[in-house]
Short mmCIF file of C-alpha atoms and ligand atoms in Angstrom, two decimals:
data_model
loop_
_atom_site.label_atom_id
_atom_site.label_comp_id
_atom_site.label_asym_id
_atom_site.label_seq_id
_atom_site.Cartn_x
_atom_site.Cartn_y
_atom_site.Cartn_z
CA UNK A 1 -44.75 -16.95 37.27
CA UNK A 2 -46.50 -20.16 38.22
CA UNK A 3 -44.05 -22.94 38.88
CA UNK A 4 -46.58 -25.42 37.50
CA UNK A 5 -46.08 -23.70 34.13
CA UNK A 6 -42.28 -23.46 34.32
CA UNK A 7 -41.22 -25.99 31.71
CA UNK A 8 -38.01 -26.90 33.51
CA UNK A 9 -37.95 -29.14 36.56
CA UNK A 10 -35.44 -29.60 39.32
CA UNK A 11 -33.57 -32.85 39.57
CA UNK A 12 -32.09 -34.72 42.52
CA UNK A 13 -29.74 -36.65 40.28
CA UNK A 14 -26.10 -35.75 40.32
CA UNK A 15 -25.17 -34.62 36.78
CA UNK A 16 -22.60 -36.93 35.22
CA UNK A 17 -19.46 -34.78 35.00
CA UNK A 18 -20.31 -32.01 37.41
CA UNK A 19 -16.89 -31.21 38.80
CA UNK A 20 -17.91 -28.07 40.68
CA UNK A 21 -20.72 -26.61 42.75
CA UNK A 22 -21.89 -24.28 39.99
CA UNK A 23 -22.13 -27.09 37.42
CA UNK A 24 -24.03 -29.37 39.78
CA UNK A 25 -26.43 -26.85 41.27
CA UNK A 26 -27.21 -24.90 38.09
CA UNK A 27 -28.03 -28.13 36.26
CA UNK A 28 -30.01 -29.66 39.15
CA UNK A 29 -32.05 -26.49 39.60
CA UNK A 30 -32.76 -26.29 35.87
CA UNK A 31 -30.92 -22.99 35.31
CA UNK A 32 -28.73 -24.40 32.55
CA UNK A 33 -28.52 -27.47 30.36
CA UNK A 34 -25.26 -28.90 29.11
CA UNK A 35 -25.10 -29.55 25.38
CA UNK A 36 -21.43 -30.55 25.36
CA UNK A 37 -18.34 -29.83 27.46
CA UNK A 38 -18.18 -26.07 27.85
CA UNK A 39 -21.40 -25.45 25.91
CA UNK A 40 -24.53 -24.59 27.84
CA UNK A 41 -28.10 -23.52 27.18
CA UNK A 42 -29.47 -20.97 29.61
CA UNK A 43 -33.02 -21.97 30.57
CA UNK A 44 -35.68 -19.57 31.92
CA UNK A 45 -34.28 -19.24 35.46
CA UNK A 46 -30.65 -19.11 34.33
CA UNK A 47 -31.47 -16.77 31.47
CA UNK A 48 -33.09 -14.28 33.84
CA UNK A 49 -30.08 -14.26 36.15
CA UNK A 50 -27.57 -13.94 33.31
CA UNK A 51 -29.55 -11.03 31.85
CA UNK A 52 -29.57 -9.30 35.25
CA UNK A 53 -25.80 -9.66 35.55
CA UNK A 54 -25.41 -8.25 32.03
CA UNK A 55 -27.65 -5.32 33.00
CA UNK A 56 -25.47 -4.51 36.01
CA UNK A 57 -22.36 -4.63 33.82
CA UNK A 58 -24.07 -2.49 31.16
CA UNK A 59 -25.15 0.13 33.71
CA UNK A 60 -21.63 0.50 35.10
CA UNK A 61 -20.08 0.68 31.60
CA UNK A 62 -22.57 3.38 30.61
CA UNK A 63 -21.68 5.39 33.74
CA UNK A 64 -18.05 5.66 32.61
CA UNK A 65 -19.04 6.68 29.11
CA UNK A 66 -19.01 3.36 27.28
CA UNK A 67 -21.02 3.17 24.07
CA UNK A 68 -22.55 -0.23 23.42
CA UNK A 69 -22.28 -1.96 20.06
CA UNK A 70 -22.77 -5.48 18.77
CA UNK A 71 -20.01 -6.82 16.59
CA UNK A 72 -20.31 -10.06 14.66
CA UNK A 73 -19.16 -13.37 16.10
CA UNK A 74 -18.68 -14.88 12.65
CA UNK A 75 -15.75 -13.05 11.12
CA UNK A 76 -13.62 -13.42 7.99
CA UNK A 77 -9.94 -14.23 8.43
CA UNK A 78 -8.62 -10.92 7.09
CA UNK A 79 -8.95 -8.57 10.09
CA UNK A 80 -7.16 -11.12 12.29
CA UNK A 81 -4.07 -11.26 10.10
CA UNK A 82 -3.15 -7.58 10.62
CA UNK A 83 -1.75 -8.11 14.13
CA UNK A 84 -0.81 -11.72 13.49
CA UNK A 85 -3.44 -13.29 15.70
CA UNK A 86 -4.95 -15.54 13.01
CA UNK A 87 -1.97 -17.82 13.64
CA UNK A 88 -0.90 -17.00 17.22
CA UNK A 89 -2.94 -17.56 19.35
CA UNK A 90 -5.66 -17.96 16.71
CA UNK A 91 -4.65 -21.45 15.68
CA UNK A 92 -5.13 -22.78 19.22
CA UNK A 93 -7.80 -20.55 20.68
CA UNK A 94 -10.01 -19.62 17.75
CA UNK A 95 -12.61 -21.84 16.15
CA UNK A 96 -11.59 -21.47 12.52
CA UNK A 97 -13.77 -22.77 9.76
CA UNK A 98 -14.15 -22.82 6.04
CA UNK A 99 -17.04 -21.26 4.14
CA UNK A 100 -17.91 -21.60 0.49
CA UNK A 101 -15.11 -21.51 -2.11
CA UNK A 102 -12.54 -22.15 0.59
CA UNK A 103 -13.07 -18.76 2.26
CA UNK A 104 -11.76 -18.81 5.82
CA UNK A 105 -13.69 -17.59 8.86
CA UNK A 106 -13.19 -17.51 12.58
CA UNK A 107 -15.48 -17.14 15.57
CA UNK A 108 -14.48 -14.05 17.54
CA UNK A 109 -12.63 -14.89 20.77
CA UNK A 110 -12.07 -11.19 21.54
CA UNK A 111 -12.51 -8.15 19.30
CA UNK A 112 -9.56 -5.71 19.16
CA UNK A 113 -9.06 -6.27 15.42
CA UNK A 114 -12.77 -5.85 14.74
CA UNK A 115 -13.42 -2.71 16.74
CA UNK A 116 -10.27 -0.76 15.87
CA UNK A 117 -10.97 -0.37 12.12
CA UNK A 118 -14.49 0.82 12.91
CA UNK A 119 -13.30 3.47 15.36
CA UNK A 120 -10.58 4.47 12.88
CA UNK A 121 -13.26 5.04 10.24
CA UNK A 122 -15.07 7.61 12.37
CA UNK A 123 -12.57 9.13 14.80
CA UNK A 124 -10.12 11.21 12.79
CA UNK A 125 -9.79 14.40 14.82
CA UNK A 126 -8.42 14.78 18.35
CA UNK A 127 -11.84 16.21 19.16
CA UNK A 128 -13.32 12.76 18.63
CA UNK A 129 -11.32 11.29 21.54
CA UNK A 130 -11.58 9.47 23.83
CA UNK A 131 -13.64 6.71 22.23
CA UNK A 132 -14.98 4.06 24.61
CA UNK A 133 -16.77 1.15 22.97
CA UNK A 134 -18.09 -2.04 24.49
CA UNK A 135 -20.25 -5.01 23.67
CA UNK A 136 -21.79 -7.87 25.61
CA UNK A 137 -21.77 -10.84 23.26
CA UNK A 138 -20.90 -14.50 23.27
CA UNK A 139 -17.28 -15.28 22.54
CA UNK A 140 -15.88 -18.59 21.43
CA UNK A 141 -12.66 -20.20 22.57
CA UNK A 142 -11.30 -23.62 21.82
CA UNK A 143 -10.39 -24.10 25.49
CA UNK A 144 -8.14 -27.13 25.98
CA UNK A 145 -9.99 -27.98 29.18
CA UNK A 146 -13.57 -26.77 29.32
CA UNK A 147 -14.40 -27.47 32.94
CA UNK A 148 -15.99 -26.22 36.13
CA UNK A 149 -19.42 -25.67 34.62
CA UNK A 150 -19.98 -22.21 33.25
CA UNK A 151 -16.70 -20.93 34.73
CA UNK A 152 -14.82 -22.05 31.65
CA UNK A 153 -16.95 -22.43 28.55
CA UNK A 154 -16.16 -22.87 24.89
CA UNK A 155 -18.97 -20.44 24.18
CA UNK A 156 -19.47 -17.87 26.93
CA UNK A 157 -20.77 -14.39 27.55
CA UNK A 158 -18.16 -11.65 27.59
CA UNK A 159 -18.39 -7.93 28.03
CA UNK A 160 -15.43 -6.42 26.24
CA UNK A 161 -14.71 -2.71 26.42
CA UNK A 162 -12.05 -0.98 24.31
CA UNK A 163 -10.63 2.45 25.01
CA UNK A 164 -8.95 4.77 22.51
CA UNK A 165 -6.96 7.76 23.80
CA UNK A 166 -4.33 10.08 22.39
CA UNK A 167 -2.02 9.92 25.41
CA UNK A 168 -0.84 7.33 27.91
CA UNK A 169 -1.77 9.70 30.73
CA UNK A 170 -5.42 9.87 29.61
CA UNK A 171 -5.48 6.12 29.11
CA UNK A 172 -4.11 5.59 32.63
CA UNK A 173 -6.80 7.82 34.15
CA UNK A 174 -9.49 5.89 32.33
CA UNK A 175 -7.94 2.60 33.44
CA UNK A 176 -8.54 3.57 37.07
CA UNK A 177 -12.11 4.53 36.25
CA UNK A 178 -12.73 1.10 34.78
CA UNK A 179 -11.19 -0.52 37.86
CA UNK A 180 -13.62 1.45 40.01
CA UNK A 181 -16.56 0.45 37.79
CA UNK A 182 -15.51 -3.19 38.03
CA UNK A 183 -15.35 -2.97 41.82
CA UNK A 184 -18.95 -1.73 41.70
CA UNK A 185 -20.06 -4.53 39.38
CA UNK A 186 -18.60 -7.21 41.64
CA UNK A 187 -19.94 -5.56 44.77
CA UNK A 188 -23.42 -5.39 43.27
CA UNK A 189 -23.18 -9.06 42.28
CA UNK A 190 -21.87 -10.11 45.69
CA UNK A 191 -18.68 -11.51 44.16
CA UNK A 192 -15.74 -11.03 46.54
CA UNK A 193 -13.24 -10.24 43.82
CA UNK A 194 -9.74 -9.07 44.73
CA UNK A 195 -7.85 -6.53 42.61
CA UNK A 196 -4.83 -8.47 41.44
CA UNK A 197 -1.66 -7.39 39.72
CA UNK A 198 -0.95 -9.51 36.69
CA UNK A 199 1.36 -9.78 33.77
CA UNK A 200 1.13 -6.80 31.44
CA UNK A 201 2.21 -8.77 28.43
CA UNK A 202 4.80 -7.09 26.24
CA UNK A 203 4.53 -3.48 27.40
CA UNK A 204 6.18 -3.35 30.79
CA UNK A 205 3.00 -1.98 32.35
CA UNK A 206 1.16 -4.22 34.76
CA UNK A 207 -2.37 -5.30 33.96
CA UNK A 208 -4.95 -6.13 36.57
CA UNK A 209 -7.32 -8.98 37.10
CA UNK A 210 -10.27 -9.29 39.41
CA UNK A 211 -9.80 -12.66 41.06
CA UNK A 212 -12.35 -14.47 43.18
CA UNK A 213 -10.85 -16.99 45.60
CA UNK A 214 -12.39 -20.44 45.06
CA UNK A 215 -11.20 -24.03 45.04
CA UNK A 216 -12.57 -24.32 41.48
CA UNK A 217 -10.16 -21.64 40.29
CA UNK A 218 -7.11 -22.43 38.19
CA UNK A 219 -5.03 -19.38 39.08
CA UNK A 220 -2.86 -18.99 42.16
CA UNK A 221 -2.84 -15.57 43.77
CA UNK A 222 -0.99 -14.14 46.77
CA UNK A 223 -3.32 -11.97 48.80
CA UNK A 224 -2.20 -9.16 51.13
CA UNK A 225 -3.20 -8.97 54.80
CA UNK A 226 -5.98 -6.46 54.13
CA UNK A 227 -7.42 -8.88 51.52
CA UNK A 228 -7.85 -6.02 49.05
CA UNK A 229 -4.88 -6.55 46.75
CA UNK A 230 -3.14 -9.60 45.36
CA UNK A 231 -0.43 -10.68 42.97
CA UNK A 232 -0.89 -13.34 40.35
CA UNK A 233 1.75 -16.06 40.60
CA UNK A 234 2.80 -15.36 37.02
CA UNK A 235 4.38 -12.03 38.07
CA UNK A 236 5.84 -13.12 41.41
CA UNK A 237 7.31 -16.53 40.66
CA UNK A 238 8.93 -18.29 43.58
CA UNK A 239 6.77 -16.56 46.19
CA UNK A 240 5.27 -18.79 48.88
CA UNK A 241 2.44 -18.66 51.38
CA UNK A 242 3.49 -16.44 54.30
CA UNK A 243 6.26 -14.64 52.37
CA UNK A 244 6.68 -10.87 52.42
CA UNK A 245 4.24 -9.04 50.12
CA UNK A 246 6.00 -7.60 47.04
CA UNK A 247 4.99 -4.08 48.14
CA UNK A 248 6.22 -4.60 51.69
CA UNK A 249 2.73 -4.25 53.15
CA UNK A 250 2.94 -7.42 55.27
CA UNK A 251 2.72 -11.07 54.35
CA UNK A 252 0.76 -12.89 51.66
CA UNK A 253 -1.69 -15.77 51.73
CA UNK A 254 -1.77 -18.16 48.80
CA UNK A 255 -5.22 -18.83 47.34
CA UNK A 256 -6.69 -20.59 44.34
CA UNK A 257 -8.85 -18.16 42.41
CA UNK A 258 -10.81 -17.61 39.23
CA UNK A 259 -10.41 -14.49 37.11
CA UNK A 260 -13.80 -12.79 36.74
CA UNK A 261 -12.54 -9.61 35.11
CA UNK A 262 -9.45 -8.23 33.53
CA UNK A 263 -8.19 -4.76 32.59
CA UNK A 264 -5.32 -4.39 30.22
CA UNK A 265 -3.22 -1.54 28.83
CA UNK A 266 -2.68 -2.37 25.16
CA UNK A 267 -0.41 0.51 24.19
CA UNK A 268 -0.14 0.51 20.39
CA UNK A 269 -0.16 -3.27 19.97
CA UNK A 270 -3.18 -3.11 17.67
CA UNK A 271 -3.30 0.55 16.62
CA UNK A 272 0.24 0.43 15.16
CA UNK A 273 -0.27 -2.54 12.80
CA UNK A 274 -3.71 -1.18 11.90
CA UNK A 275 -2.10 2.21 11.28
CA UNK A 276 -4.47 4.18 13.48
CA UNK A 277 -2.86 7.60 13.90
CA UNK A 278 -4.43 10.95 14.72
CA UNK A 279 -2.95 14.44 15.00
CA UNK A 280 -3.33 15.65 18.58
CA UNK A 281 -4.25 19.16 19.73
CA UNK A 282 -0.59 20.22 19.57
CA UNK A 283 -0.33 19.19 15.94
CA UNK A 284 1.72 16.08 16.74
CA UNK A 285 0.76 12.82 15.11
CA UNK A 286 0.02 10.14 17.72
CA UNK A 287 -0.51 6.44 17.31
CA UNK A 288 -3.72 5.84 19.22
CA UNK A 289 -3.30 4.32 22.70
CA UNK A 290 -5.66 1.47 23.48
CA UNK A 291 -6.84 -0.52 26.46
CA UNK A 292 -9.09 -3.55 26.72
CA UNK A 293 -11.29 -4.51 29.63
CA UNK A 294 -13.19 -7.80 29.98
CA UNK A 295 -15.78 -9.29 32.28
CA UNK A 296 -17.45 -12.64 31.72
CA UNK A 297 -21.10 -12.38 32.85
CA UNK A 298 -21.60 -16.15 32.55
CA UNK A 299 -18.41 -16.80 34.51
CA UNK A 300 -19.56 -14.23 37.10
CA UNK A 301 -22.80 -16.20 37.41
CA UNK A 302 -20.85 -19.40 38.02
CA UNK A 303 -18.56 -17.61 40.48
CA UNK A 304 -21.58 -16.37 42.40
CA UNK A 305 -22.77 -19.94 42.86
CA UNK A 306 -19.31 -21.00 44.02
CA UNK A 307 -19.28 -18.14 46.53
CA UNK A 308 -22.89 -18.39 47.68
CA UNK A 309 -24.31 -21.87 48.21
CA UNK A 310 -24.77 -24.38 50.99
CA UNK A 311 -25.51 -28.11 51.05
CA UNK A 312 -29.14 -27.44 50.12
CA UNK A 313 -28.60 -25.26 47.08
CA UNK A 314 -27.86 -21.81 45.75
CA UNK A 315 -28.27 -18.51 47.62
CA UNK A 316 -28.96 -15.63 45.23
CA UNK A 317 -28.89 -11.99 46.23
CA UNK A 318 -31.99 -9.94 45.40
CA UNK A 319 -30.53 -8.08 42.46
CA UNK A 320 -29.60 -11.08 40.32
CA UNK A 321 -31.95 -13.79 41.56
CA UNK A 322 -34.23 -14.99 38.75
CA UNK A 323 -37.18 -13.92 40.93
CA UNK A 324 -37.22 -12.03 44.22
CA UNK A 325 -39.77 -14.15 46.03
CA UNK A 326 -40.55 -17.85 46.08
CA UNK A 327 -44.18 -18.03 47.10
CA UNK A 328 -45.03 -21.56 48.19
CA UNK A 329 -48.61 -22.64 48.74
CA UNK A 330 -49.11 -25.94 50.52
CA UNK A 331 -51.74 -28.60 50.16
CA UNK A 332 -54.64 -29.28 52.48
CA UNK A 333 -56.93 -32.30 52.44
CA UNK A 334 -59.83 -30.05 53.38
CA UNK A 335 -61.15 -28.62 50.12
CA UNK A 336 -62.43 -25.40 51.68
CA UNK A 337 -59.12 -24.70 53.36
CA UNK A 338 -57.27 -25.56 50.15
CA UNK A 339 -59.39 -23.06 48.25
CA UNK A 340 -58.61 -20.40 50.82
CA UNK A 341 -54.85 -21.17 50.63
CA UNK A 342 -54.91 -20.89 46.86
CA UNK A 343 -56.94 -17.73 46.77
CA UNK A 344 -54.71 -16.01 49.35
CA UNK A 345 -51.60 -17.10 47.44
CA UNK A 346 -53.06 -16.06 44.11
CA UNK A 347 -54.00 -12.63 45.42
CA UNK A 348 -50.58 -12.14 47.01
CA UNK A 349 -48.90 -13.24 43.77
CA UNK A 350 -50.89 -10.68 41.77
CA UNK A 351 -50.47 -7.87 44.34
CA UNK A 352 -46.71 -8.35 44.53
CA UNK A 353 -46.32 -8.45 40.77
CA UNK A 354 -48.34 -5.26 40.44
CA UNK A 355 -45.97 -3.68 42.96
CA UNK A 356 -42.96 -4.66 40.83
CA UNK A 357 -41.90 -7.69 42.87
CA UNK A 358 -40.85 -10.71 40.80
CA UNK A 359 -42.57 -13.81 42.13
CA UNK A 360 -42.17 -17.49 41.38
CA UNK A 361 -45.27 -19.14 42.79
CA UNK A 362 -45.00 -22.82 43.58
CA UNK A 363 -48.65 -23.52 42.90
CA UNK A 364 -48.12 -27.18 42.09
CA UNK A 365 -50.84 -29.44 43.45
CA UNK A 366 -50.05 -32.90 44.73
CA UNK A 367 -46.46 -32.01 45.67
CA UNK A 368 -45.61 -32.47 49.35
CA UNK A 369 -44.16 -29.68 51.51
CA UNK A 370 -40.77 -31.45 51.77
CA UNK A 371 -40.02 -31.46 48.03
CA UNK A 372 -41.43 -27.94 47.66
CA UNK A 373 -39.09 -26.61 50.34
CA UNK A 374 -36.18 -28.59 48.91
CA UNK A 375 -36.83 -27.00 45.51
CA UNK A 376 -37.02 -23.54 47.04
CA UNK A 377 -33.68 -24.11 48.81
CA UNK A 378 -32.07 -25.49 45.65
CA UNK A 379 -33.25 -22.66 43.39
CA UNK A 380 -32.22 -20.23 46.11
CA UNK A 381 -34.53 -17.23 45.66
CA UNK A 382 -33.75 -14.74 48.44
CA UNK A 383 -37.17 -14.73 50.13
CA UNK A 384 -39.53 -17.67 50.68
CA UNK A 385 -43.14 -17.02 51.64
CA UNK A 386 -45.31 -19.97 52.63
CA UNK A 387 -49.09 -19.98 52.68
CA UNK A 388 -50.57 -23.00 54.44
CA UNK A 389 -53.41 -24.02 56.73
CA UNK A 390 -51.10 -23.39 59.68
CA UNK A 391 -50.16 -19.86 58.62
CA UNK A 392 -53.76 -18.97 57.71
CA UNK A 393 -54.88 -20.01 61.18
CA UNK A 394 -52.77 -17.05 62.29
CA UNK A 395 -53.94 -14.86 59.37
CA UNK A 396 -50.35 -14.90 58.32
CA UNK A 397 -47.73 -15.91 55.80
CA UNK A 398 -44.48 -17.57 56.82
CA UNK A 399 -41.39 -15.50 56.00
CA UNK A 400 -37.92 -17.00 55.55
CA UNK A 401 -34.87 -15.54 53.92
CA UNK A 402 -32.64 -17.98 52.05
CA UNK A 403 -29.43 -16.36 53.27
CA UNK A 404 -30.33 -17.17 56.89
CA UNK A 405 -32.22 -15.70 59.77
CA UNK A 406 -35.27 -16.81 61.65
CA UNK A 407 -38.53 -17.98 60.24
CA UNK A 408 -41.36 -15.62 61.19
CA UNK A 409 -45.04 -15.06 60.60
CA UNK A 410 -46.20 -11.86 58.94
CA UNK A 411 -49.84 -10.81 59.01
CA UNK A 412 -51.65 -10.97 55.69
CA UNK A 413 -52.51 -7.29 55.89
CA UNK A 414 -48.81 -6.36 56.28
CA UNK A 415 -47.13 -8.81 53.96
CA UNK A 416 -47.19 -6.79 50.75
CA UNK A 417 -45.71 -3.67 52.35
CA UNK A 418 -43.11 -5.69 54.19
CA UNK A 419 -41.95 -7.37 50.98
CA UNK A 420 -41.76 -4.03 49.20
CA UNK A 421 -39.73 -2.56 52.07
CA UNK A 422 -37.42 -5.61 52.09
CA UNK A 423 -36.86 -5.30 48.35
CA UNK A 424 -35.95 -1.64 48.69
CA UNK A 425 -33.46 -2.28 51.55
P1 ATP B 501 -8.46 -17.16 31.85
O1 ATP B 501 -7.12 -16.69 32.31
O2 ATP B 501 -9.36 -17.57 32.94
O3 ATP B 501 -8.39 -18.15 30.74
P2 ATP B 501 -8.44 -14.97 30.08
O4 ATP B 501 -7.32 -14.24 30.69
O5 ATP B 501 -8.19 -15.76 28.87
O6 ATP B 501 -9.13 -15.90 31.18
P3 ATP B 501 -9.74 -12.66 28.99
O7 ATP B 501 -9.23 -12.93 27.65
O8 ATP B 501 -9.14 -11.53 29.72
O9 ATP B 501 -9.65 -13.99 29.86
O10 ATP B 501 -11.32 -12.55 28.96
C1 ATP B 501 -12.04 -11.57 29.68
C2 ATP B 501 -13.00 -12.22 30.66
O11 ATP B 501 -13.83 -13.18 30.01
C3 ATP B 501 -12.33 -13.00 31.77
O12 ATP B 501 -11.97 -12.14 32.83
C4 ATP B 501 -13.42 -13.96 32.19
O13 ATP B 501 -14.34 -13.31 33.07
C5 ATP B 501 -14.13 -14.24 30.89
N1 ATP B 501 -13.68 -15.51 30.29
C6 ATP B 501 -12.53 -15.76 29.63
N2 ATP B 501 -12.49 -17.02 29.19
C7 ATP B 501 -13.66 -17.59 29.56
C8 ATP B 501 -14.23 -18.89 29.40
N3 ATP B 501 -13.58 -19.85 28.73
N4 ATP B 501 -15.46 -19.12 29.93
C9 ATP B 501 -16.13 -18.15 30.60
N5 ATP B 501 -15.64 -16.92 30.79
C10 ATP B 501 -14.42 -16.64 30.27
MG1 MG B 502 -6.17 -14.44 32.33
#
């Protein structure tokens, strides 16, 4: 992709109400555009990254047997009345609107009431279980405080998975599988999320959240010494920094954090009012046991920026960066040298693309090296390659990784293979 053709531009200006690193950097780098508080457009660079995060989530959901669907966002009132959520929390959380002839609608803020009747329609023998259904769609919530960029949107991307089992034991086994899949998702995204015990709602059982420590977070968690388990304040009220861990494993450290994922045993909260019962293999009628499991890909994207940036810009890992390589060709006043720079860069661009490497080529003419490098740092692609008069004097390309490490020169004849090897690392 030629940067001269990218319709978005970077900006040095501080966005008006950017209250967090992700809001500021994503807007300045042209990844997103704010339409209103909590409502964002994802522009070419941001769109590519969000899609890559969704792909990672999708892959891990498919591994554990999830079947992807797309349910509507625009929904009539009726399904939401069955479990009482049209009024509570619907009245506060849901965008509710009126269609023709006074018919009431709501924009889906989650989907238990939508997915359960569909599964009930098809799964009527114990042989049909378990059923594991998920979707990755935008959800809508009338958040009282839409803040911190894409961490808390009014419209946002959510992957929601629903499990249907005929016994608590089977549901519990699956719950652990989802937890493992979530650990993989966050590891692949480079999000240091901590498995956190949280309120289980009305069923006695705990639920779990995946919490990423950040100053932009609104939750308080108490993290164990090993930094691999935490407790949300809501279940351990009165606990303080340095207190004994609830499980006796040492002491806890208090941290502000943002929830990036959530896994929840639902019991029969929705299946009972929706009358979803199936006769199990022993001939006993069971009310179906459900679980729900959420991840917010757009929030994960914001969390990644919070976790991985410096004073110059964002630092994307290879697997979710909008492009793998930022190829930067510099200007020369000497026309012959300039032609050589451009032809070397153009050939490298084409060769890398043919080899499956995603390249953003800063081919802009008349832009000085300083602003080009500043843009590359801001956008934060993992590998920057510079072609200039200086590097060509050495028959080389300059190699610099955004995450750190030394600048080096790589010979033109080796560069393609070295990039391919780096990508495969
Ligand atoms: P929070 O406690 O942060 O408000 P929640 O508990 O309401 O979140 P869930 O209902 O469990 O969130 O939603 C599942 C996932 O969707 C969350 O783990 C989070 O990743 C994402 N999410 C929830 N609300 C938002 C939002 N307003 N903007 C972006 N992502 C969100
Ligand atoms: Mg929560």
